XYZ file of C-alpha atoms in Angstrom:
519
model
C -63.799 -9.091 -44.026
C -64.272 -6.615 -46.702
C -66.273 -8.878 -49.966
C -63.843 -6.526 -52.407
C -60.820 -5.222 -52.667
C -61.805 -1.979 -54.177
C -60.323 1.746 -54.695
C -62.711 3.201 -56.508
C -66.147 2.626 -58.227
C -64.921 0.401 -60.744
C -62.931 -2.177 -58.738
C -66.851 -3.206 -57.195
C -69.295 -5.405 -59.173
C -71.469 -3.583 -61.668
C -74.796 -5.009 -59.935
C -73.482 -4.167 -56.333
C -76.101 -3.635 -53.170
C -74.571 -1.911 -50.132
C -76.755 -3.588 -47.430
C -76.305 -6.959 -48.803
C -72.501 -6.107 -49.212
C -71.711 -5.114 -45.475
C -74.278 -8.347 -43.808
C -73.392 -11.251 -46.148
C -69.608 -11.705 -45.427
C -70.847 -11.841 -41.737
C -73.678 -14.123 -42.072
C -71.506 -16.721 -43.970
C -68.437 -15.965 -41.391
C -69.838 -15.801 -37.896
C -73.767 -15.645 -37.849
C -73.698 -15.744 -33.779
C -71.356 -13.055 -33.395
C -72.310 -9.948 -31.954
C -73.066 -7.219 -34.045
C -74.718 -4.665 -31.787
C -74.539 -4.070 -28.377
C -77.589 -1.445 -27.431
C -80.120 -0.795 -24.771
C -82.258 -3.965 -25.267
C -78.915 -5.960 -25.269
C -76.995 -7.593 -27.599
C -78.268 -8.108 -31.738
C -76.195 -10.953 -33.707
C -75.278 -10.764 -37.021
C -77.966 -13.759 -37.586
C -80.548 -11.681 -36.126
C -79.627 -7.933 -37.640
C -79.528 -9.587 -40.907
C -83.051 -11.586 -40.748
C -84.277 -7.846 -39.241
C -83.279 -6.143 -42.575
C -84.542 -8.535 -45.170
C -87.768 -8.449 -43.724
C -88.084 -4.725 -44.224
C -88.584 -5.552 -47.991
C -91.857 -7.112 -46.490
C -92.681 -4.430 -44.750
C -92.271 -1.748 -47.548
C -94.678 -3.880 -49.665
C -96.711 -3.868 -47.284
C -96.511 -0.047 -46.126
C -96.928 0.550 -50.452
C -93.215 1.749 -50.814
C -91.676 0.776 -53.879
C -88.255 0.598 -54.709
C -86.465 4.287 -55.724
C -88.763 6.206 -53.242
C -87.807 8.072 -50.367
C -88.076 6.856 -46.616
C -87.105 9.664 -43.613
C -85.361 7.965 -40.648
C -86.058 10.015 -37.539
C -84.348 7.183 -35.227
C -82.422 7.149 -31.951
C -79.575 5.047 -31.785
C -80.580 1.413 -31.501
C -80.606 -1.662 -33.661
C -83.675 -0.020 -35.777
C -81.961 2.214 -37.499
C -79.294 -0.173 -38.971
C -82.420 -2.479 -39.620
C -84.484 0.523 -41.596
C -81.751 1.901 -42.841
C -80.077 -1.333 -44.094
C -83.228 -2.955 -44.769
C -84.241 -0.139 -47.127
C -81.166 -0.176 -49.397
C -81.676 -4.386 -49.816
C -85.027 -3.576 -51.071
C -83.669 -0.724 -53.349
C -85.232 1.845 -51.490
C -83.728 5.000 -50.902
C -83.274 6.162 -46.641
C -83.485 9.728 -45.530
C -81.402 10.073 -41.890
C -82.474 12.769 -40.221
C -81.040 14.395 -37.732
C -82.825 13.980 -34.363
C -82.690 17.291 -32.671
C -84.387 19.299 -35.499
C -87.786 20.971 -35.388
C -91.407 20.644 -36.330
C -90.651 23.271 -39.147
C -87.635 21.709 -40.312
C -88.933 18.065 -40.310
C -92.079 19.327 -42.172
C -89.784 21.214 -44.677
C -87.751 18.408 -45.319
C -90.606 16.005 -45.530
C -92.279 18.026 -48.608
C -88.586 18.986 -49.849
C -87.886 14.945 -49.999
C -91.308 13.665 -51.557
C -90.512 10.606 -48.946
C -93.888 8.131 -48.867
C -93.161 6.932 -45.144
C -91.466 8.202 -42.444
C -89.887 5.490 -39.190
C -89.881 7.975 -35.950
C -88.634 6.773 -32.352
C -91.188 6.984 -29.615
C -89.512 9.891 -27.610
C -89.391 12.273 -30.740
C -93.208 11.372 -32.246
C -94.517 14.923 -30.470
C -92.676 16.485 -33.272
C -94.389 13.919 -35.830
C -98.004 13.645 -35.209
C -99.125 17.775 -36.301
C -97.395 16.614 -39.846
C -98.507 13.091 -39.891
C -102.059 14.108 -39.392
C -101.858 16.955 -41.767
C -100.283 14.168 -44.207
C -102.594 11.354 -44.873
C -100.787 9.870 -47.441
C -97.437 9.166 -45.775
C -96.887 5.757 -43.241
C -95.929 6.868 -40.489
C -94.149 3.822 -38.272
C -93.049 3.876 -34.576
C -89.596 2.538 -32.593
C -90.106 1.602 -29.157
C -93.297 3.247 -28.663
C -95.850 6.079 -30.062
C -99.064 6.578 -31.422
C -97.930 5.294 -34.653
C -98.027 1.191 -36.227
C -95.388 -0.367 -34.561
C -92.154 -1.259 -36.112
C -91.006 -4.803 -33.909
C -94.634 -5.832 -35.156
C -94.181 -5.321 -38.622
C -91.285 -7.306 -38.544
C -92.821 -10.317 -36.875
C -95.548 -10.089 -39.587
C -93.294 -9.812 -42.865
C -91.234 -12.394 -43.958
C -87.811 -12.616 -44.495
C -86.779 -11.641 -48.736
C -84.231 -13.963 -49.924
C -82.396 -11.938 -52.296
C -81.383 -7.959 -52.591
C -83.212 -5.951 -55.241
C -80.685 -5.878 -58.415
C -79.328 -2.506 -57.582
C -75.944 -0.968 -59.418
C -73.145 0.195 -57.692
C -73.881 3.781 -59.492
C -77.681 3.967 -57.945
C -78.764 6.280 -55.450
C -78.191 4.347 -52.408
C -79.098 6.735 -49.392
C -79.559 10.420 -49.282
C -77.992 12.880 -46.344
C -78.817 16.352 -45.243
C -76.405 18.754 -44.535
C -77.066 21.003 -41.264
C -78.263 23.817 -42.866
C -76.199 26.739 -40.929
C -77.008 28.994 -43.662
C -80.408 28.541 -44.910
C -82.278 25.366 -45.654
C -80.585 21.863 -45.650
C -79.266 20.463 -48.284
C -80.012 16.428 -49.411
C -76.879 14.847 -50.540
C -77.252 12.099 -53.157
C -75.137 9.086 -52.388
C -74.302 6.226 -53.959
C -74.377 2.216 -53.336
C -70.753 1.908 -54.039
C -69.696 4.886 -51.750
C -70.403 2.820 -48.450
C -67.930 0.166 -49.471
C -65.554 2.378 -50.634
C -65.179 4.905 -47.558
C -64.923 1.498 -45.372
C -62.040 0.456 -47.484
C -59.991 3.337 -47.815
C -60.397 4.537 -44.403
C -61.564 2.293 -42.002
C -59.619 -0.572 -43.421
C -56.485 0.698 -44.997
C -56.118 3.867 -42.973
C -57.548 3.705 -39.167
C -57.112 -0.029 -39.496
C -60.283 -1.581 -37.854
C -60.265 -4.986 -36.861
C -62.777 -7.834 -36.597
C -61.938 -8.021 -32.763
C -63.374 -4.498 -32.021
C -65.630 -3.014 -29.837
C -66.459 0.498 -31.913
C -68.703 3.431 -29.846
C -69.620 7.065 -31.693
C -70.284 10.031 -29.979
C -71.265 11.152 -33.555
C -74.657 9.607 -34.256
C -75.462 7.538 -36.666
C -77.427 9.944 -38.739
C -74.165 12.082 -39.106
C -72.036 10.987 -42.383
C -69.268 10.664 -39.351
C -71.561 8.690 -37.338
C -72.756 6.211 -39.913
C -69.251 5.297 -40.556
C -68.215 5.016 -37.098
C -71.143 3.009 -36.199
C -72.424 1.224 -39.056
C -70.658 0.929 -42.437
C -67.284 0.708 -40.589
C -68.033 -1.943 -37.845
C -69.909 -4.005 -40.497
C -67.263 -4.089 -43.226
C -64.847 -5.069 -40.536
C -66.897 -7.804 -38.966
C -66.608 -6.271 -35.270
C -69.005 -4.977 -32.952
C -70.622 -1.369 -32.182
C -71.885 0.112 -29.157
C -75.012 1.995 -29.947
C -75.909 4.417 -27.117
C -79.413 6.683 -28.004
C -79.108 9.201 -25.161
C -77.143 12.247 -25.026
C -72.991 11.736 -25.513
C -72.335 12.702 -21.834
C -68.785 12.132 -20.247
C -70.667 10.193 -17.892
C -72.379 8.208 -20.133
C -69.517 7.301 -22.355
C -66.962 6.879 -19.542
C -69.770 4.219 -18.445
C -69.825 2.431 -21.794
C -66.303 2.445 -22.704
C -65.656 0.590 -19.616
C -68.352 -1.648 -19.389
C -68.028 -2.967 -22.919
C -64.182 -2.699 -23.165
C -64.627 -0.220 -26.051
C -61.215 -0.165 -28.239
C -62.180 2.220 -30.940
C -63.650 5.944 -29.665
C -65.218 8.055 -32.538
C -65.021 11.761 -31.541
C -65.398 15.356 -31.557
C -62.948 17.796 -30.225
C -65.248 19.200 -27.856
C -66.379 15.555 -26.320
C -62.772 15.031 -26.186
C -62.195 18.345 -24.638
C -65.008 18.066 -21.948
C -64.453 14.513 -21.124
C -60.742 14.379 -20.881
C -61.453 17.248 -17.810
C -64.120 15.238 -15.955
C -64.194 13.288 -13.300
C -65.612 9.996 -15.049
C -62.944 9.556 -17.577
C -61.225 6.278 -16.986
C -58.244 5.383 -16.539
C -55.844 3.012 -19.103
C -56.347 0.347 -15.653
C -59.885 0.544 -16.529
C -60.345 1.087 -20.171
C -57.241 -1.302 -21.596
C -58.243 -2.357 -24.644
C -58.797 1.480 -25.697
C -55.846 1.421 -28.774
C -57.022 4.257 -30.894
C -59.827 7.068 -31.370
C -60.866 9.314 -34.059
C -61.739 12.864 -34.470
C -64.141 14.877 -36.822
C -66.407 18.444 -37.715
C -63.401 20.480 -36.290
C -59.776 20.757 -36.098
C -58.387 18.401 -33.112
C -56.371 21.175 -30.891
C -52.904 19.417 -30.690
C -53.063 19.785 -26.504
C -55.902 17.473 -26.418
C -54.918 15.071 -28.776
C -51.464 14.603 -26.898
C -54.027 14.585 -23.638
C -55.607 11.757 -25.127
C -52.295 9.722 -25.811
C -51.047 10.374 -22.606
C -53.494 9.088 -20.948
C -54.310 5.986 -22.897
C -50.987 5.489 -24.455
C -53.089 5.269 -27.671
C -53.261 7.788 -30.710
C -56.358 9.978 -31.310
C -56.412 10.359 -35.253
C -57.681 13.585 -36.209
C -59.610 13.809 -39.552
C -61.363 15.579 -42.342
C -64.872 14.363 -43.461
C -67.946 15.869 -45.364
C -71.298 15.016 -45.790
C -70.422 15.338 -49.520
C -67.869 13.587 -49.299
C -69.435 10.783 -46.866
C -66.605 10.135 -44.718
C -62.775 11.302 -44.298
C -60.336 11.664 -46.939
C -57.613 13.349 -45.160
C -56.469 11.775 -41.995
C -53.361 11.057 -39.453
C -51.957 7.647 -39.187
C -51.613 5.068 -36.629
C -48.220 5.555 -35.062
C -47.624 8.703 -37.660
C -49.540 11.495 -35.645
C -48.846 15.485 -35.932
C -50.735 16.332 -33.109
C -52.098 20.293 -34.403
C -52.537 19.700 -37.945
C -55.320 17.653 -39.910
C -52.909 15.401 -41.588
C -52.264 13.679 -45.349
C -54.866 12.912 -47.748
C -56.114 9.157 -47.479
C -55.127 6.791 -50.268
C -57.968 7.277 -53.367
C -58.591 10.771 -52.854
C -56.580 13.657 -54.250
C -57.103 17.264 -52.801
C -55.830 20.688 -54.169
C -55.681 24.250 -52.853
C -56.764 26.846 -54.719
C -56.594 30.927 -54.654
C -59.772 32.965 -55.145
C -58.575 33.088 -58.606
C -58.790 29.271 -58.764
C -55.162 28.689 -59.190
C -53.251 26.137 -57.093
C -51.527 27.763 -54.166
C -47.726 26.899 -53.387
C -47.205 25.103 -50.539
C -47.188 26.791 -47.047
C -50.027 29.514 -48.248
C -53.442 29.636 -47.622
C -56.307 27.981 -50.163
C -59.151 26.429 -51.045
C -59.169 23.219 -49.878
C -61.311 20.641 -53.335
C -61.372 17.160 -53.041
C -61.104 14.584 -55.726
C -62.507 11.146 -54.941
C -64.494 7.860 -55.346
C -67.190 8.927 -52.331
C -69.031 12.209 -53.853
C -72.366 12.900 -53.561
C -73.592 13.066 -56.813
C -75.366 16.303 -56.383
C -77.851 17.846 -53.681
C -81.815 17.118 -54.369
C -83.938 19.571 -56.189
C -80.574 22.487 -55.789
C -78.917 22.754 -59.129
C -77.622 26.136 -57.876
C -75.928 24.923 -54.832
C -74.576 21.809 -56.475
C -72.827 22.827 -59.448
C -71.573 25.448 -57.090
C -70.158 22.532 -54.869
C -69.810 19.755 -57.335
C -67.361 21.329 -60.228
C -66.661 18.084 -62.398
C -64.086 15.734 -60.493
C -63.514 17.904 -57.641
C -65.432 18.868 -55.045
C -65.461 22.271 -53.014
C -64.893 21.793 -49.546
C -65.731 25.081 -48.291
C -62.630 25.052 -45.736
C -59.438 27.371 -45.922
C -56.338 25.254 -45.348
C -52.304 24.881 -45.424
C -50.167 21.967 -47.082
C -46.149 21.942 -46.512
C -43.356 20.159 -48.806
C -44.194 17.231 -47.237
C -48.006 16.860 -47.552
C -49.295 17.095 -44.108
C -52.546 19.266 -44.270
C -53.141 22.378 -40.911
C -56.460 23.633 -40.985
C -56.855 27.611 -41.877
C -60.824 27.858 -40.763
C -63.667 27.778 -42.813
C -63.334 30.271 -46.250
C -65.998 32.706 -44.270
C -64.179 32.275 -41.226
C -60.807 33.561 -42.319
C -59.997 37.244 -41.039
C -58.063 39.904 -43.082
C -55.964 42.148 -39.858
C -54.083 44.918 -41.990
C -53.861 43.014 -44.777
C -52.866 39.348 -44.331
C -55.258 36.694 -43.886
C -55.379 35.143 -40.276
C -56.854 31.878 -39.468
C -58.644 31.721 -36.372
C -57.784 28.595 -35.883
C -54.409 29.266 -35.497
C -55.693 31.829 -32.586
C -57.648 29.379 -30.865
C -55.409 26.691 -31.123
C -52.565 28.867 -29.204
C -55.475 30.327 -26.508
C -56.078 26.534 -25.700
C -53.369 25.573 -24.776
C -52.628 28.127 -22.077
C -53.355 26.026 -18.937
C -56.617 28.118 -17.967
C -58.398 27.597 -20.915
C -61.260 24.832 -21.785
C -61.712 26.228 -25.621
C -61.666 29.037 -27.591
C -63.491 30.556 -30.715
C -62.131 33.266 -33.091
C -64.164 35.692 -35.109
C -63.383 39.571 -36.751
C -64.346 42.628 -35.048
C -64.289 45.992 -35.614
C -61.957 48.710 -33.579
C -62.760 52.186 -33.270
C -61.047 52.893 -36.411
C -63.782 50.567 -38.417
C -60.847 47.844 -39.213
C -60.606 43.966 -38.235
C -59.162 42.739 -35.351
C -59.647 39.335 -33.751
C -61.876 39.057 -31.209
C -61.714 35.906 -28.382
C -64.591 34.108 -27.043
C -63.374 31.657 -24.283
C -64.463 29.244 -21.661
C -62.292 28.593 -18.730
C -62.094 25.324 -16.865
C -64.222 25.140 -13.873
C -62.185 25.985 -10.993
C -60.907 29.481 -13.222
C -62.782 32.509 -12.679
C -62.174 35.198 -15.305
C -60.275 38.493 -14.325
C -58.826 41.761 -16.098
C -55.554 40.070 -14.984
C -56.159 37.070 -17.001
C -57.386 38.333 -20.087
C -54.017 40.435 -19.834
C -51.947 37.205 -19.296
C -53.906 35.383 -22.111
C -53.321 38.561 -24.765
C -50.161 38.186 -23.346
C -49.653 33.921 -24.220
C -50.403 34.807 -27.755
C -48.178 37.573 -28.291
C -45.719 35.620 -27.512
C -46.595 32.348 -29.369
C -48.216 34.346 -32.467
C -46.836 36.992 -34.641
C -47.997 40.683 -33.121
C -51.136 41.360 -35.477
C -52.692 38.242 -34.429
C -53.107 38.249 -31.086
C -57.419 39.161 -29.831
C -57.343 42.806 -29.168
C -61.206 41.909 -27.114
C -61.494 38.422 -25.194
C -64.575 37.608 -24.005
C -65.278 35.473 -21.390
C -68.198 33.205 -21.250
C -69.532 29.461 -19.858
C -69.928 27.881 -23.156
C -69.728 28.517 -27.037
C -72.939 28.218 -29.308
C -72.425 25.033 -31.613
C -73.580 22.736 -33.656
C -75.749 19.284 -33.030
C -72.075 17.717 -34.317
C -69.859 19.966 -31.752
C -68.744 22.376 -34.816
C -68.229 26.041 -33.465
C -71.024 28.514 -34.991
C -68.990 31.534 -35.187
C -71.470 33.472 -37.443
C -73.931 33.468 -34.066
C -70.205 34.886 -32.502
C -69.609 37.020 -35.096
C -73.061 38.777 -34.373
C -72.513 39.445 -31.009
C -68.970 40.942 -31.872
């Protein structure tokens, strides 16, 4: 399905729009088809792609020109892929937001961004209307319901643009923000030509998505994760997404995957963790067109990927994405799985490891981990500091610690101010946690340094048990005990801490700094 056969930037057309490039291919192919399966129902492509060129109608008419900044502050249902897709046709540049943020940080971003209108779903407009009114200047528009102008009435009132503004594959397509966990969020710059490309390097020619699928995210769709999983990706490939704009419950999910014979999962390790354990997991019986998931934002723990494929006889791919970076560039393989590591860098990409000094490490040692690639960001907005920090010519600094062998497969070493220095010698937390999980008691487990008596590091264990475990002397002495014996001596947690759940992220990544100050 995909309209190019492209590697990198310059295999795509020099004049190249991403929205028109993921809907036309459909429209010509199979206008009926289903291209969205949400709340309200089914959305063909017919109908998703008459929704998004008559947002160019509706940016006239809101007094958005091309090159300006829109924030999308949007659930997931067919209105984001119909703003978001809509605004890149008209050569306007969407903002994603991420939909559990505050008033502060919206406000923040909203001056930060210079964006002249901003779409906000009904259930999150209490957070809206302090800045809208304080804001005269900005459009403020509504999704299912709100004090603002309504969005499904705007469409009925525009009509439909016939052609895609003239945009170049090296414009600024869409912007991102990263999650901020130190400081302010950053807006990464992305291009038109990026879209395509992470669809045909990973979703094509690595996972291997089909035009028969049936795709559902946990990730939402205003995650770089979550916009492949449920909107580039599915697109490119012709198939069909689930869109579900509540909470990612095991419930919920278990419910979906069922009822829409779901065959691709997009993941977290902690969704898979939780929902693996719970009652309302299906079986293979009832979920048999379930061939393969994905996993992102932290390193799959090889126990629950094997889990996974035992249960569904299907693989569960972990993977390594960025916001920079859009999508993932180093990945497992369909019937090539190392359950425990990250895997081997995706075809177009190139990464290195580098020492503090910024020489390459040999292989089996600790680095750096850069990427080299087709999908950067071009920068962050209005942060030369942070980006030529990040962005260092072709390659791009990933932030993460990690270990390559002779053969190229990639294990993940923790983020660079994760890492832990016990007498000496780095440790990786991950390794840590990785051997605490897999002890038969134990839901998950986070890593950070403490100090002993003595004022030097040692690791110290925060860990959940499953529900039927309660926690004992005796058990934190068998679980010291599990790693001693899987783990050379200086690793092991001298101090495990017991506790019902770990602080994280909106995307399921671990927040060990808020560990680390409790340690």
């Amino acid at each position: 399905m995909n309209t190019s056969d492209g590697r990198c930037a310059a295999d795509l057309p020099e004049y190249f729009n991403a929205a028109e490039d993921l809907l036309a291919a459909n429209l010509a192919r199979h206008p009926g088809k289903t291209a969205i399966i949400d709340h309200r129902g089914t959305c063909t492509y017919r109908e998703l792609g008459d929704r998004v060129a008559r947002m160019a109608d509706v940016f006239n008419r809101l007094g958005v020109r091309r090159d300006q900044r829109v924030l999308l502050c949007l659930t997931d249902t067919r209105d984001f892929p119909t703003v978001f897709l809509g605004a890149m046709r008209a050569g306007v540049i969407p903002v994603p937001l991420n939909t559990l943020l505050t008033e502060d940080d919206y406000g923040w971003i909203l001056n930060n961004s210079g964006a002249v209108a901003v779409f906000v779903s009904g259930e999150l407009s209490d957070k809206w209307q302090a800045i809208a009114a304080a804001e005269p200047f900005v459009k403020f528009v509504g999704s299912e319901g709100g004090p603002f102008d309504d969005l499904e009435a705007l469409l009925a009132d525009a009509q439909p643009a016939p052609d895609p503004a003239p945009t170049h594959r090296d414009d600024v397509a869409f912007w991102l923000y990263t999650s901020g966990s130190t400081g302010r969020p950053k807006g990464a710059m992305h291009l038109h030509g990026s879209i395509r490309l992470t669809a045909n390097l990973y979703a094509l020619g690595t996972m291997g998505l089909r035009e028969d699928d049936v795709v559902l995210s946990v990730a939402k769709q205003f995650f770089a994760y979550g916009l492949g999983n449920s909107l580039s990706f599915p697109y490119a490939a012709g198939a069909t997404v689930v869109l579900h704009n509540g909470r990612s419950t095991p419930d919920a999910i278990s419910a979906l995957i069922v009822e829409h014979q779901v065959s691709v999962l997009g993941g977290v390790p902690t969704f898979f963790a939780g929902w693996l354990a719970h009652p309302s997991c299906p079986t293979k019986q009832d979920a048999p067109r379930l061939r393969i998931a994905t996993s992102a934002g932290e390193a799959l723990p090889g126990h629950i990927g094997k889990a996974f494929a035992d249960k569904f006889g299907a693989d569960v791919l972990d993977g390594l994405g960025s916001t920079e970076m859009l999508h993932i560039f180093v990945s497992q393989r369909p019937g090539s799985v190392r359950y425990g590591c990250t895997g081997r860098v995706v075809d177009g990409y190139r990464v290195r490891l580098v020492g503090d000094d910024g020489s390459e490490v040999p292989p089996g040692e600790i680095g750096n981990l850069q990427i080299c690639g087709p999908t950067s960001a071009i920068g962050y907005w209005r942060n030369r500091e942070k980006s030529t920090a990040t962005f260092c010519g072709e390659w791009t600094a990933s932030g993460d610690k990690y270990v390559c062998d002779e053969e190229g497969w990639l294990t993940y070493a923790g983020r660079a101010d994760d890492m832990l220095k016990v007498g000496g010698i780095y440790v990786s937390p991950i390794e840590v946690e990785e051997t605490l999980s897999g002890h038969n008691m134990v839901l998950e487990a986070a890593v950070v340094g403490a100090e002993d008596a003595d004022g030097l590091v040692k690791p110290h264990a925060y860990v959940v048990l499953h529900n039927d475990v309660q926690p004992t002397p005796s058990l934190e002495q068998e679980l010291k005990d599990h790693c001693k014996s899987h783990l050379a001596p200086y690793k092991y947690p001298r101090w495990i801490t017991f506790v019902a759940e770990l602080p994280k992220t909106a995307t399921g990544k671990i927040q060990r700094f808020r560990l680390r100050e409790d340690a």
